[in-house]
Coordinates of C-alpha atoms in Angstrom, one line a residue:
Chain A
M25 CA -16.4 17.1 41.4
T26 CA -19.5 15.1 40.9
D27 CA -20.9 12.3 43.0
N28 CA -19.6 8.9 41.9
S29 CA -22.7 7.1 43.2
L30 CA -25.1 8.8 40.7
T31 CA -26.0 7.0 37.5
L32 CA -25.3 8.6 34.2
G33 CA -29.0 9.4 33.7
E34 CA -29.2 11.2 37.0
S35 CA -26.0 13.2 36.4
L36 CA -27.1 14.3 33.0
E37 CA -30.5 15.4 34.4
R38 CA -28.7 17.5 37.0
Q39 CA -26.7 19.1 34.3
G40 CA -29.9 20.2 32.5
V41 CA -29.6 17.7 29.6
T42 CA -33.1 17.1 28.3
R43 CA -34.5 13.6 27.6
R44 CA -34.7 14.6 24.0
G45 CA -31.1 15.7 23.9
F46 CA -30.1 12.4 25.6
L47 CA -32.0 10.3 23.1
K48 CA -30.6 12.2 20.3
F49 CA -27.1 11.3 21.6
C50 CA -28.1 7.7 21.9
T51 CA -29.4 7.7 18.3
A52 CA -26.2 9.3 17.0
T53 CA -24.2 6.7 18.9
A54 CA -26.2 3.8 17.5
S55 CA -25.7 5.0 14.0
M56 CA -22.0 5.8 14.6
L57 CA -21.5 2.2 15.8
A58 CA -23.5 0.9 12.8
L59 CA -26.1 -0.6 15.1
P60 CA -29.7 -1.0 14.1
A61 CA -32.2 1.7 15.1
G62 CA -33.9 -0.8 17.3
M63 CA -30.9 -0.7 19.6
V64 CA -31.5 3.0 20.5
P65 CA -33.8 2.2 23.5
T66 CA -31.4 -0.4 24.8
I67 CA -28.5 2.0 24.6
A68 CA -30.6 4.7 26.3
A69 CA -31.7 2.3 29.1
A70 CA -28.2 1.0 29.7
L71 CA -26.6 4.4 29.7
E72 CA -29.2 5.8 32.1
K73 CA -28.5 3.1 34.6
A74 CA -24.8 3.0 34.1
R75 CA -22.5 4.0 36.9
R76 CA -19.7 6.2 35.9
P77 CA -16.8 4.0 35.3
S78 CA -13.5 4.9 36.8
V79 CA -11.0 5.9 34.1
I80 CA -7.3 6.1 34.6
W81 CA -5.5 8.0 31.8
L82 CA -1.8 7.4 31.4
S83 CA 0.3 9.7 29.1
F84 CA 3.7 8.4 28.0
Q85 CA 5.8 9.4 25.1
E86 CA 3.2 11.7 23.5
C87 CA 2.7 15.3 22.5
T88 CA -0.6 15.9 24.3
G89 CA -2.3 16.3 20.9
C90 CA -4.7 13.4 21.7
T91 CA -5.8 15.1 25.0
E92 CA -6.1 18.4 23.1
S93 CA -8.2 16.8 20.5
L94 CA -10.6 15.3 23.1
T95 CA -10.9 18.2 25.4
R96 CA -11.1 20.8 22.7
S97 CA -13.8 18.9 20.8
H98 CA -17.0 20.9 20.5
A99 CA -18.2 23.2 23.2
P100 CA -20.6 21.6 25.7
T101 CA -22.4 18.9 23.8
V102 CA -23.9 15.8 25.2
E103 CA -20.8 14.0 24.1
N104 CA -18.6 16.2 26.2
L105 CA -20.9 15.6 29.2
I106 CA -20.6 11.9 28.7
F107 CA -17.0 12.4 28.6
D108 CA -17.1 14.5 31.8
Y109 CA -19.2 12.0 33.5
I110 CA -16.9 9.1 33.3
S111 CA -14.9 9.3 36.5
L112 CA -11.6 10.5 35.2
D113 CA -9.6 9.7 38.3
Y114 CA -6.1 10.3 37.0
H115 CA -4.9 12.3 34.0
H116 CA -1.7 14.2 34.7
T117 CA -2.4 16.9 32.2
L118 CA -6.0 17.6 33.3
Q119 CA -6.0 17.0 37.0
A120 CA -5.3 19.7 39.5
A121 CA -3.3 17.6 41.9
S122 CA 0.4 17.0 41.2
G123 CA 3.3 15.0 42.6
A124 CA 2.5 12.6 45.4
A125 CA -1.2 13.6 45.6
A126 CA -1.7 12.8 42.0
E127 CA -0.1 9.4 42.3
A128 CA -2.1 8.7 45.4
A129 CA -5.3 9.3 43.3
R130 CA -4.1 6.8 40.8
E131 CA -3.4 4.2 43.5
K132 CA -6.7 4.9 45.1
A133 CA -8.7 4.5 41.8
M134 CA -6.7 1.3 41.0
H135 CA -7.5 -0.3 44.4
E136 CA -11.1 0.8 44.8
N137 CA -12.0 -0.3 41.3
E138 CA -9.8 -3.4 41.0
G139 CA -10.7 -5.3 37.8
K140 CA -13.4 -2.7 36.8
F141 CA -11.7 0.5 35.8
L142 CA -10.8 1.4 32.2
L143 CA -7.2 2.3 31.4
V144 CA -6.7 4.8 28.7
V145 CA -3.2 5.2 27.4
D146 CA -1.8 7.8 25.0
G147 CA 1.8 7.8 23.9
S148 CA 4.3 5.0 23.3
I149 CA 6.5 3.3 25.9
P150 CA 10.3 3.5 25.6
L151 CA 12.2 0.2 26.2
G152 CA 15.6 1.7 25.3
H153 CA 16.2 3.1 28.8
P154 CA 13.7 3.5 31.7
G155 CA 14.9 7.1 32.2
Y156 CA 13.7 8.2 28.8
S157 CA 10.2 8.9 30.1
T158 CA 9.2 8.9 33.7
I159 CA 6.2 10.2 35.8
A160 CA 6.9 10.9 39.4
G161 CA 10.1 8.9 39.1
I162 CA 8.2 5.8 37.8
S163 CA 9.2 4.6 34.4
N164 CA 6.5 4.3 31.7
L165 CA 6.9 0.6 31.4
Q166 CA 6.5 0.0 35.2
M167 CA 3.5 2.3 35.5
L168 CA 1.8 0.6 32.5
E169 CA 2.3 -2.9 33.8
E170 CA 1.3 -1.9 37.3
T171 CA -1.9 -0.2 36.3
A172 CA -2.9 -2.5 33.5
A173 CA -2.8 -5.5 35.9
G174 CA -6.1 -4.4 37.5
A175 CA -7.8 -2.8 34.5
A176 CA -11.0 -4.3 32.9
A177 CA -9.8 -3.2 29.5
V178 CA -7.2 -0.9 27.9
I179 CA -8.0 1.8 25.4
A180 CA -4.9 2.8 23.4
V181 CA -5.7 6.3 22.3
G182 CA -3.7 7.7 19.4
T183 CA -1.2 6.1 17.0
C184 CA 1.7 6.3 19.5
A185 CA -0.1 4.1 22.0
A186 CA -1.7 1.9 19.4
F187 CA 1.3 1.3 17.1
G188 CA 4.3 3.3 18.4
G189 CA 3.6 6.3 16.2
L190 CA 6.1 9.1 15.8
P191 CA 8.4 8.0 18.6
K192 CA 8.8 4.7 16.9
A193 CA 9.7 6.3 13.5
A194 CA 13.1 5.2 12.2
P195 CA 15.6 5.1 13.8
N196 CA 13.4 4.8 16.9
P197 CA 16.0 6.3 19.3
T198 CA 14.0 5.4 22.5
G199 CA 13.1 1.9 21.5
A200 CA 9.4 2.9 21.6
V201 CA 6.7 0.2 21.5
S202 CA 2.9 0.2 21.5
V203 CA 0.7 -0.9 24.4
S204 CA -0.2 -4.1 22.6
D205 CA 3.4 -5.0 22.3
L206 CA 3.6 -5.1 26.2
I207 CA 0.1 -6.0 27.4
T208 CA -1.2 -9.3 26.2
D209 CA -3.6 -10.5 28.9
K210 CA -6.2 -7.7 28.7
P211 CA -8.7 -6.7 26.0
I212 CA -7.1 -3.8 24.1
I213 CA -8.9 -1.5 21.8
N214 CA -6.8 0.7 19.5
V215 CA -8.2 4.2 18.7
S216 CA -5.5 5.3 16.3
G217 CA -5.1 8.6 14.6
C218 CA -2.8 11.5 15.1
P219 CA -4.9 12.6 16.9
P220 CA -8.0 10.4 16.8
I221 CA -11.5 11.7 16.3
P222 CA -13.1 12.7 19.7
S223 CA -16.4 11.0 18.9
V224 CA -14.7 7.7 18.4
I225 CA -13.6 7.7 22.1
T226 CA -17.1 8.6 23.3
G227 CA -18.5 6.0 20.9
V228 CA -16.2 3.3 22.4
L229 CA -17.1 4.4 25.9
A230 CA -20.8 4.3 25.1
H231 CA -20.5 0.9 23.7
Y232 CA -18.7 -0.3 26.8
L233 CA -21.3 1.2 29.1
T234 CA -24.2 -0.2 27.1
F235 CA -23.0 -3.7 26.4
G236 CA -20.2 -4.1 29.0
T237 CA -18.0 -5.3 26.1
L238 CA -15.7 -3.7 23.6
P239 CA -17.0 -3.2 20.1
E240 CA -16.0 -5.4 17.1
L241 CA -12.4 -4.8 16.2
D242 CA -10.4 -5.0 12.9
Q243 CA -7.1 -6.8 12.4
Y244 CA -5.3 -3.8 14.1
G245 CA -7.6 -3.9 17.1
R246 CA -9.5 -0.8 16.0
P247 CA -13.3 -0.5 16.3
L248 CA -14.6 -1.6 12.9
A249 CA -17.5 0.9 13.1
F250 CA -15.0 3.7 12.7
F251 CA -12.1 2.1 11.0
G252 CA -13.9 -0.3 8.7
T253 CA -13.6 1.6 5.4
S254 CA -10.7 3.5 3.9
I255 CA -10.5 7.2 3.5
H256 CA -10.2 6.7 -0.2
D257 CA -13.5 4.8 -0.5
R258 CA -15.5 7.4 1.5
C259 CA -13.7 10.4 0.1
Y260 CA -16.0 13.0 -1.6
R261 CA -13.1 13.6 -4.1
R262 CA -13.1 9.9 -5.1
P263 CA -15.1 10.5 -8.4
F264 CA -12.2 12.7 -9.6
Y265 CA -9.8 9.8 -8.9
D266 CA -11.9 7.5 -11.0
K267 CA -12.3 10.0 -13.8
G268 CA -8.5 10.6 -13.9
L269 CA -8.8 14.3 -12.7
F270 CA -5.9 15.2 -10.4
A271 CA -4.4 18.3 -8.8
E272 CA -0.8 18.4 -10.0
T273 CA 0.3 21.1 -7.6
F274 CA -1.3 22.8 -4.5
D275 CA -2.2 25.9 -6.5
D276 CA -3.1 24.8 -10.0
E277 CA -6.5 24.7 -11.6
G278 CA -7.1 21.1 -10.4
A279 CA -6.4 22.1 -6.8
R280 CA -8.8 25.0 -7.1
K281 CA -11.5 22.8 -8.6
G282 CA -11.1 20.3 -5.8
W283 CA -9.8 17.4 -7.8
C284 CA -8.1 14.3 -6.4
L285 CA -4.9 14.7 -4.3
Y286 CA -3.4 11.3 -5.0
K287 CA -0.5 12.7 -7.1
L288 CA 0.3 15.1 -4.3
G289 CA 0.9 12.2 -1.9
C290 CA -2.6 11.6 -0.4
K291 CA -2.4 8.3 1.5
G292 CA -6.2 7.9 1.6
P293 CA -6.1 4.5 -0.2
M294 CA -4.1 2.9 2.7
A295 CA -5.7 4.9 5.6
Y296 CA -8.6 3.5 7.5
N297 CA -10.4 6.1 9.5
A298 CA -13.7 8.0 9.9
C299 CA -12.5 11.5 8.9
A300 CA -14.3 11.5 5.6
T301 CA -17.7 10.8 7.2
M302 CA -17.4 12.3 10.7
K303 CA -15.1 15.2 9.8
W304 CA -13.5 17.5 12.4
N305 CA -14.3 20.7 14.3
Q306 CA -18.0 20.1 14.7
G307 CA -18.3 18.6 11.2
T308 CA -16.7 21.7 9.6
S309 CA -14.1 20.0 7.5
W310 CA -11.3 17.5 7.3
P311 CA -7.8 17.4 5.8
V312 CA -8.7 16.4 2.3
E313 CA -11.6 18.9 2.2
S314 CA -9.1 21.6 3.3
G315 CA -7.0 20.8 0.2
H316 CA -4.2 18.6 1.7
G317 CA -3.8 14.9 1.1
C318 CA -4.4 12.4 3.9
L319 CA -1.2 11.5 5.8
G320 CA -2.5 8.1 6.8
C321 CA -2.0 9.0 10.4
S322 CA -4.2 6.1 11.7
E323 CA -2.0 3.5 10.2
P324 CA 1.1 1.8 11.7
S325 CA 4.5 3.2 10.6
F326 CA 2.8 6.1 8.8
W327 CA 5.9 8.3 9.5
D328 CA 8.1 5.9 7.5
A329 CA 5.7 5.3 4.6
G330 CA 7.6 7.4 2.2
G331 CA 7.3 11.2 1.8
F332 CA 4.0 12.8 2.7
Y333 CA 4.0 14.5 -0.8
K334 CA 5.0 11.4 -2.8
A335 CA 2.2 9.3 -4.4
L336 CA 1.6 6.1 -2.6
S337 CA 2.6 4.0 -5.6
I338 CA 6.1 5.5 -5.6
P339 CA 8.7 3.4 -3.8
T340 CA 10.3 5.0 -0.8
G341 CA 13.9 5.0 -2.1
D342 CA 15.4 7.2 -4.9
I343 CA 14.5 4.9 -7.8
S344 CA 15.7 7.3 -10.4
R345 CA 19.2 7.2 -9.0
T346 CA 19.0 3.4 -8.5
A347 CA 18.0 2.9 -12.1
G348 CA 20.8 5.2 -13.2
Y349 CA 23.5 3.4 -11.2
A350 CA 22.1 0.0 -12.3
G351 CA 22.2 1.2 -16.0
A352 CA 25.8 2.4 -15.6
A353 CA 26.8 -0.9 -13.9
G354 CA 25.1 -2.9 -16.7
L355 CA 27.0 -0.9 -19.3
A356 CA 30.3 -1.4 -17.5
I357 CA 29.8 -5.1 -17.1
G358 CA 28.5 -5.3 -20.7
A359 CA 31.6 -3.5 -22.1
A360 CA 33.9 -5.8 -20.1
A361 CA 32.1 -8.8 -21.5
V362 CA 32.4 -7.4 -25.1
G363 CA 36.2 -6.8 -24.5
L364 CA 36.7 -10.4 -23.4
N365 CA 34.7 -11.6 -26.3
R366 CA 36.7 -9.6 -28.8
A367 CA 40.0 -10.8 -27.2
A368 CA 38.9 -14.4 -27.5
K369 CA 37.8 -13.9 -31.1
S370 CA 41.1 -12.3 -32.2
R371 CA 43.0 -15.0 -30.4
A372 CA 41.1 -17.6 -32.3
K373 CA 41.7 -15.7 -35.5
K374 CA 45.5 -15.7 -34.9
Q375 CA 45.6 -19.4 -34.2
H376 CA 43.7 -20.1 -37.4
G377 CA 45.9 -21.7 -40.0
T378 CA 45.2 -22.5 -43.6
V379 CA 45.1 -26.1 -44.7
T380 CA 45.5 -27.4 -48.2
V381 CA 44.6 -30.7 -49.7
D382 CA 48.3 -31.6 -49.8
D383 CA 48.6 -30.9 -46.1
L384 CA 45.8 -33.2 -45.3
E385 CA 47.2 -36.0 -47.4
K386 CA 50.6 -35.6 -45.7
T387 CA 49.3 -36.0 -42.2
S388 CA 47.0 -38.9 -42.8
Chain B
M26 CA 0.6 -7.2 14.8
I27 CA 2.0 -4.6 12.4
E28 CA 3.6 -7.1 10.0
P29 CA 1.5 -6.2 6.9
M30 CA 2.6 -2.6 7.1
D31 CA 6.3 -3.5 7.7
F32 CA 6.0 -5.8 4.7
L33 CA 4.6 -3.0 2.5
L34 CA 7.4 -0.7 3.6
W35 CA 9.9 -3.4 2.8
V36 CA 8.6 -4.1 -0.7
R37 CA 8.3 -0.3 -1.4
G38 CA 11.9 0.2 -0.1
T39 CA 14.8 -2.3 -0.1
A40 CA 13.1 -4.9 -2.2
F41 CA 12.1 -2.5 -5.0
D42 CA 15.7 -1.1 -5.2
V43 CA 17.2 -4.5 -5.4
S44 CA 14.7 -5.8 -8.0
L45 CA 15.0 -2.6 -10.1
S46 CA 18.8 -2.9 -10.1
I47 CA 18.7 -6.6 -11.2
F48 CA 16.2 -5.7 -13.9
V49 CA 18.2 -2.8 -15.3
I50 CA 21.6 -4.4 -15.1
G51 CA 20.1 -7.6 -16.6
I52 CA 18.4 -5.8 -19.5
V53 CA 21.4 -3.7 -20.4
L54 CA 23.7 -6.7 -20.2
R55 CA 21.5 -8.9 -22.4
L56 CA 21.0 -6.2 -25.0
F57 CA 24.7 -5.5 -25.0
E58 CA 25.5 -9.2 -25.4
I59 CA 23.1 -9.6 -28.3
L60 CA 24.1 -6.4 -30.1
S61 CA 27.9 -6.8 -29.6
L62 CA 28.0 -10.4 -30.8
G63 CA 27.6 -9.1 -34.3
R64 CA 27.2 -11.3 -37.4
A65 CA 29.7 -12.7 -39.8
A66 CA 30.3 -10.4 -42.7
N67 CA 28.1 -11.3 -45.7
L68 CA 30.4 -11.1 -48.7
A69 CA 27.6 -11.7 -51.3
E70 CA 26.6 -8.7 -53.3
P71 CA 23.4 -7.2 -51.8
R72 CA 20.3 -7.1 -54.0
G73 CA 18.4 -4.6 -51.9
T74 CA 18.5 -2.4 -48.9
E75 CA 18.4 -3.6 -45.2
F76 CA 17.1 -0.6 -43.3
G77 CA 13.7 0.0 -44.9
P78 CA 12.5 -3.6 -45.1
G79 CA 13.8 -4.1 -41.5
M80 CA 11.7 -1.3 -40.1
K81 CA 8.7 -2.3 -42.2
T82 CA 8.8 -5.8 -40.8
I83 CA 8.8 -4.6 -37.2
L84 CA 5.4 -3.1 -38.0
T85 CA 3.9 -5.7 -40.4
R86 CA 4.6 -8.6 -38.0
N87 CA 2.0 -7.1 -35.6
I88 CA -0.6 -8.5 -38.0
P89 CA -1.0 -12.2 -37.6
E90 CA -0.4 -14.3 -40.6
A91 CA -3.7 -15.7 -42.1
G92 CA -2.5 -19.3 -41.9
T93 CA -1.6 -19.1 -38.2
F94 CA -5.0 -17.6 -37.4
K95 CA -6.7 -20.5 -39.2
R96 CA -4.7 -23.1 -37.4
Q97 CA -4.6 -21.5 -34.0
P98 CA -7.3 -18.9 -33.6
L99 CA -7.3 -19.0 -29.8
T100 CA -3.6 -18.4 -29.6
V101 CA -3.9 -15.3 -31.7
I102 CA -7.1 -13.9 -30.1
A103 CA -6.3 -14.7 -26.5
G104 CA -2.7 -13.6 -27.1
Y105 CA -3.8 -10.2 -28.3
V106 CA -6.5 -9.8 -25.7
F107 CA -4.1 -10.4 -22.8
H108 CA -1.3 -8.3 -24.2
I109 CA -3.6 -5.3 -24.8
G110 CA -5.2 -5.7 -21.3
L111 CA -1.8 -6.0 -19.7
L112 CA -0.4 -3.0 -21.5
I113 CA -3.4 -0.8 -20.7
S114 CA -3.4 -1.7 -17.1
L115 CA 0.3 -1.3 -16.8
F116 CA 0.8 1.9 -18.6
F117 CA -2.4 3.8 -18.2
F118 CA -3.3 3.4 -14.5
V119 CA -2.5 6.7 -12.8
P120 CA -0.6 5.2 -9.8
H121 CA 1.6 3.3 -12.3
I122 CA 2.2 6.4 -14.3
Q123 CA 3.3 8.1 -11.1
L124 CA 5.9 5.4 -10.6
F125 CA 7.2 5.8 -14.2
A126 CA 7.3 9.6 -13.8
A127 CA 9.3 9.2 -10.6
T128 CA 11.8 7.0 -12.4
F129 CA 12.1 8.7 -15.8
G130 CA 11.2 12.3 -14.8
F131 CA 8.2 12.4 -17.2
G132 CA 4.7 11.0 -17.2
W133 CA 1.7 10.9 -19.5
P134 CA -2.1 11.1 -19.1
G135 CA -3.9 8.1 -17.5
L136 CA -7.2 6.5 -18.2
P137 CA -10.3 6.5 -16.0
T138 CA -10.3 3.7 -13.5
P139 CA -13.3 1.8 -14.9
I140 CA -11.5 1.4 -18.3
V141 CA -8.3 0.2 -16.6
D142 CA -10.4 -2.1 -14.5
A143 CA -12.0 -3.6 -17.6
A144 CA -8.6 -3.9 -19.2
T145 CA -7.3 -5.8 -16.2
V146 CA -10.2 -8.3 -16.4
L147 CA -9.5 -8.8 -20.1
G148 CA -5.9 -9.4 -19.3
I149 CA -6.8 -12.0 -16.6
V150 CA -9.3 -13.7 -18.9
G151 CA -6.9 -13.7 -21.8
L152 CA -4.1 -15.2 -19.7
L153 CA -6.4 -17.9 -18.4
A154 CA -7.4 -18.7 -22.0
V155 CA -3.8 -19.0 -23.2
L156 CA -3.0 -21.3 -20.2
W157 CA -6.0 -23.5 -21.0
N158 CA -4.9 -23.6 -24.6
R159 CA -1.4 -24.5 -23.6
L160 CA -2.7 -27.4 -21.4
T161 CA -5.3 -28.8 -23.7
N162 CA -3.8 -28.4 -27.2
P163 CA -1.5 -31.4 -27.6
V164 CA 1.0 -29.6 -29.8
M165 CA 1.2 -26.6 -27.4
K166 CA 1.6 -29.0 -24.5
L167 CA 4.4 -30.8 -26.1
L168 CA 6.2 -27.5 -26.9
S169 CA 5.8 -26.1 -23.4
D170 CA 8.4 -26.4 -20.8
K171 CA 8.7 -25.3 -17.1
E172 CA 9.9 -21.8 -18.2
D173 CA 6.7 -21.2 -20.1
Y174 CA 4.6 -21.9 -17.1
L175 CA 6.9 -19.8 -14.9
V176 CA 6.6 -16.8 -17.3
W177 CA 2.8 -17.3 -17.4
L178 CA 2.7 -17.1 -13.6
L179 CA 5.0 -14.1 -13.4
T180 CA 2.6 -12.2 -15.7
F181 CA -0.6 -13.5 -14.1
L182 CA 0.2 -12.6 -10.5
P183 CA 0.6 -8.9 -10.9
L184 CA -2.7 -8.7 -12.7
L185 CA -4.5 -10.8 -10.2
T186 CA -3.0 -9.1 -7.1
G187 CA -3.6 -5.7 -8.7
Y188 CA -7.2 -6.5 -9.3
L189 CA -7.6 -7.8 -5.7
A190 CA -5.9 -4.7 -4.2
Y191 CA -7.9 -2.2 -6.3
H192 CA -11.2 -3.8 -5.2
R193 CA -9.9 -4.3 -1.6
M194 CA -10.8 -8.0 -1.7
V195 CA -8.1 -9.0 0.8
D196 CA -7.7 -7.7 4.3
P197 CA -5.7 -5.9 5.4
Y198 CA -5.0 -3.6 2.4
P199 CA -1.3 -3.1 3.1
L200 CA -0.9 -6.9 2.7
I201 CA -2.5 -7.2 -0.7
L202 CA -0.8 -3.9 -2.0
G203 CA 2.5 -5.3 -0.7
L204 CA 1.9 -8.7 -2.5
H205 CA 1.0 -6.8 -5.7
I206 CA 4.3 -4.9 -5.5
L207 CA 6.2 -8.1 -4.6
S208 CA 4.7 -9.9 -7.6
I209 CA 6.0 -7.2 -9.9
E210 CA 9.4 -7.3 -8.2
L211 CA 9.6 -11.1 -9.0
F212 CA 8.6 -10.2 -12.5
L213 CA 11.4 -7.6 -12.7
I214 CA 14.1 -9.9 -11.3
L215 CA 13.4 -12.8 -13.6
F216 CA 12.5 -10.7 -16.7
P217 CA 16.0 -10.4 -18.2
F218 CA 16.7 -14.1 -17.8
T219 CA 13.5 -15.6 -19.2
K220 CA 11.3 -15.5 -22.3
L221 CA 9.9 -12.2 -20.9
M222 CA 13.0 -10.7 -22.6
H223 CA 10.9 -10.9 -25.8
T224 CA 9.5 -7.5 -24.9
F225 CA 12.8 -6.1 -26.2
T226 CA 14.3 -8.9 -28.4
L227 CA 11.1 -9.1 -30.4
F228 CA 12.0 -5.9 -32.2
L229 CA 15.6 -7.0 -32.9
A230 CA 14.4 -10.3 -34.3
R231 CA 11.8 -8.7 -36.5
W232 CA 14.3 -6.1 -37.8
Y233 CA 16.8 -8.8 -38.5
N234 CA 14.3 -10.9 -40.4
G235 CA 13.2 -7.9 -42.5
A236 CA 16.8 -6.7 -43.1
M237 CA 18.0 -10.1 -44.1
H238 CA 15.3 -10.6 -46.6
G239 CA 15.6 -7.0 -47.9
R240 CA 19.3 -7.6 -48.6
R241 CA 18.4 -10.7 -50.6
G242 CA 15.7 -8.7 -52.4
V243 CA 12.9 -11.0 -51.3
Q244 CA 9.7 -10.3 -49.4
S245 CA 9.9 -10.9 -45.6

């Protein structure tokens, strides 16, 4: 464990991080957050002096994928050190303590840093029944409400915490909801993605340490710097889309040539995330580069947005069948109408009598 | 907070199924109605054939009559411009073709997006021109009723929302994409019961005109 009283600058120095390495990180952070280069010294000064904020990490209905993503990001980089040097006081997957001792750590962090600690949540919260997901016998809802009450801000990590995610997919058996559905009196920042990009978390933390505020957010409460443009608009395969060159299957010539994956169900046009620019695994690659369409995992309800392998423009239902049934129904109703018409016509014909001039004179 | 996405899922799901059903039932019913009505037997001796002149007229009526062009050049030009723009953006934009392929089981090659984009602008400009003509030309104004303006709006909205969605001019994207799909659903629902039905009846009317004249041995 490290000393909580050290500033970030001091801790980094102890870990052998050079001034150059530190400034490089600050520059990268500034560019990541779309801040002008003139802000780099400000960020550096603020980060150096910053005390490690206490962070409580709550995991609810989740798969631990978000934690995996963050902890297994790149081997020791400055980003990881920053991440290590927040004071992660409670994280039930990563902490050594368990049971009562673990809960005691949470209580302690909550009370010692009342109103100052950051609350990170991954996973959705079940409202269907408190027993669907509990930690140390405490329901997720109760733990969230209790902990959020004293938090400075809440960071909802992953699509489950941000929007309900997979647990909320139809028919939503647990009645899963997002953090923002429950907490309305605290600033909430949604870092969506299944899982989200690790650097986005460190970027948000760096912003918070530097300015003491949360970064600018989009309409879904996500940091604009990372979620401001669509995958489609930043995709290196976009020129193929515009030229009309598409992979039709996963192993045809188009796929081998790296053409656009729209027809194979890529949800890039509706997905807002930074994958196309920041990439994954130390900038090695990202889903579209590996030959698979984007699932749109950073968007609300992405599990219910039609098949992953159906183009975005295709409705979610079986339209071929609908059109067939409707056509058959139209024919049936049409035939019935024709029948009625014919019957009326023949009735009229039968009632038709001939009239002669004499007849007319008689009646008049 | 997630209403735009729920809205998009609704227009891509239930709403599309409902509007497609109304469209298909309506079209089949209207065509059945027209075709099954039949016509009274013409007992006069025919002077020529019906089929050939009928088919020929379907094609020849694509060319505007010289007199009409002289009297109403704007109607003819803007009418063609918007129809061509509309047809290109409807049938040659790859996401649209994917939709047709999912419905009919077969597709066709699309056009590059800059061409479709230009066609959409032509369609929008053409539609604005015909509206302006309808509002300023006294004869057109007198001839127009509520349905004409409704049909104009039903055609204009998909083009406008499609353009806005493609260029991401409205935030959030799921909202404008949903509105685009919704505008097409309104179009589909009202199509069989308004003048939009001319898409199909146009060919029947032309054929009948040609055939009738052909039977009488006169030019159509």
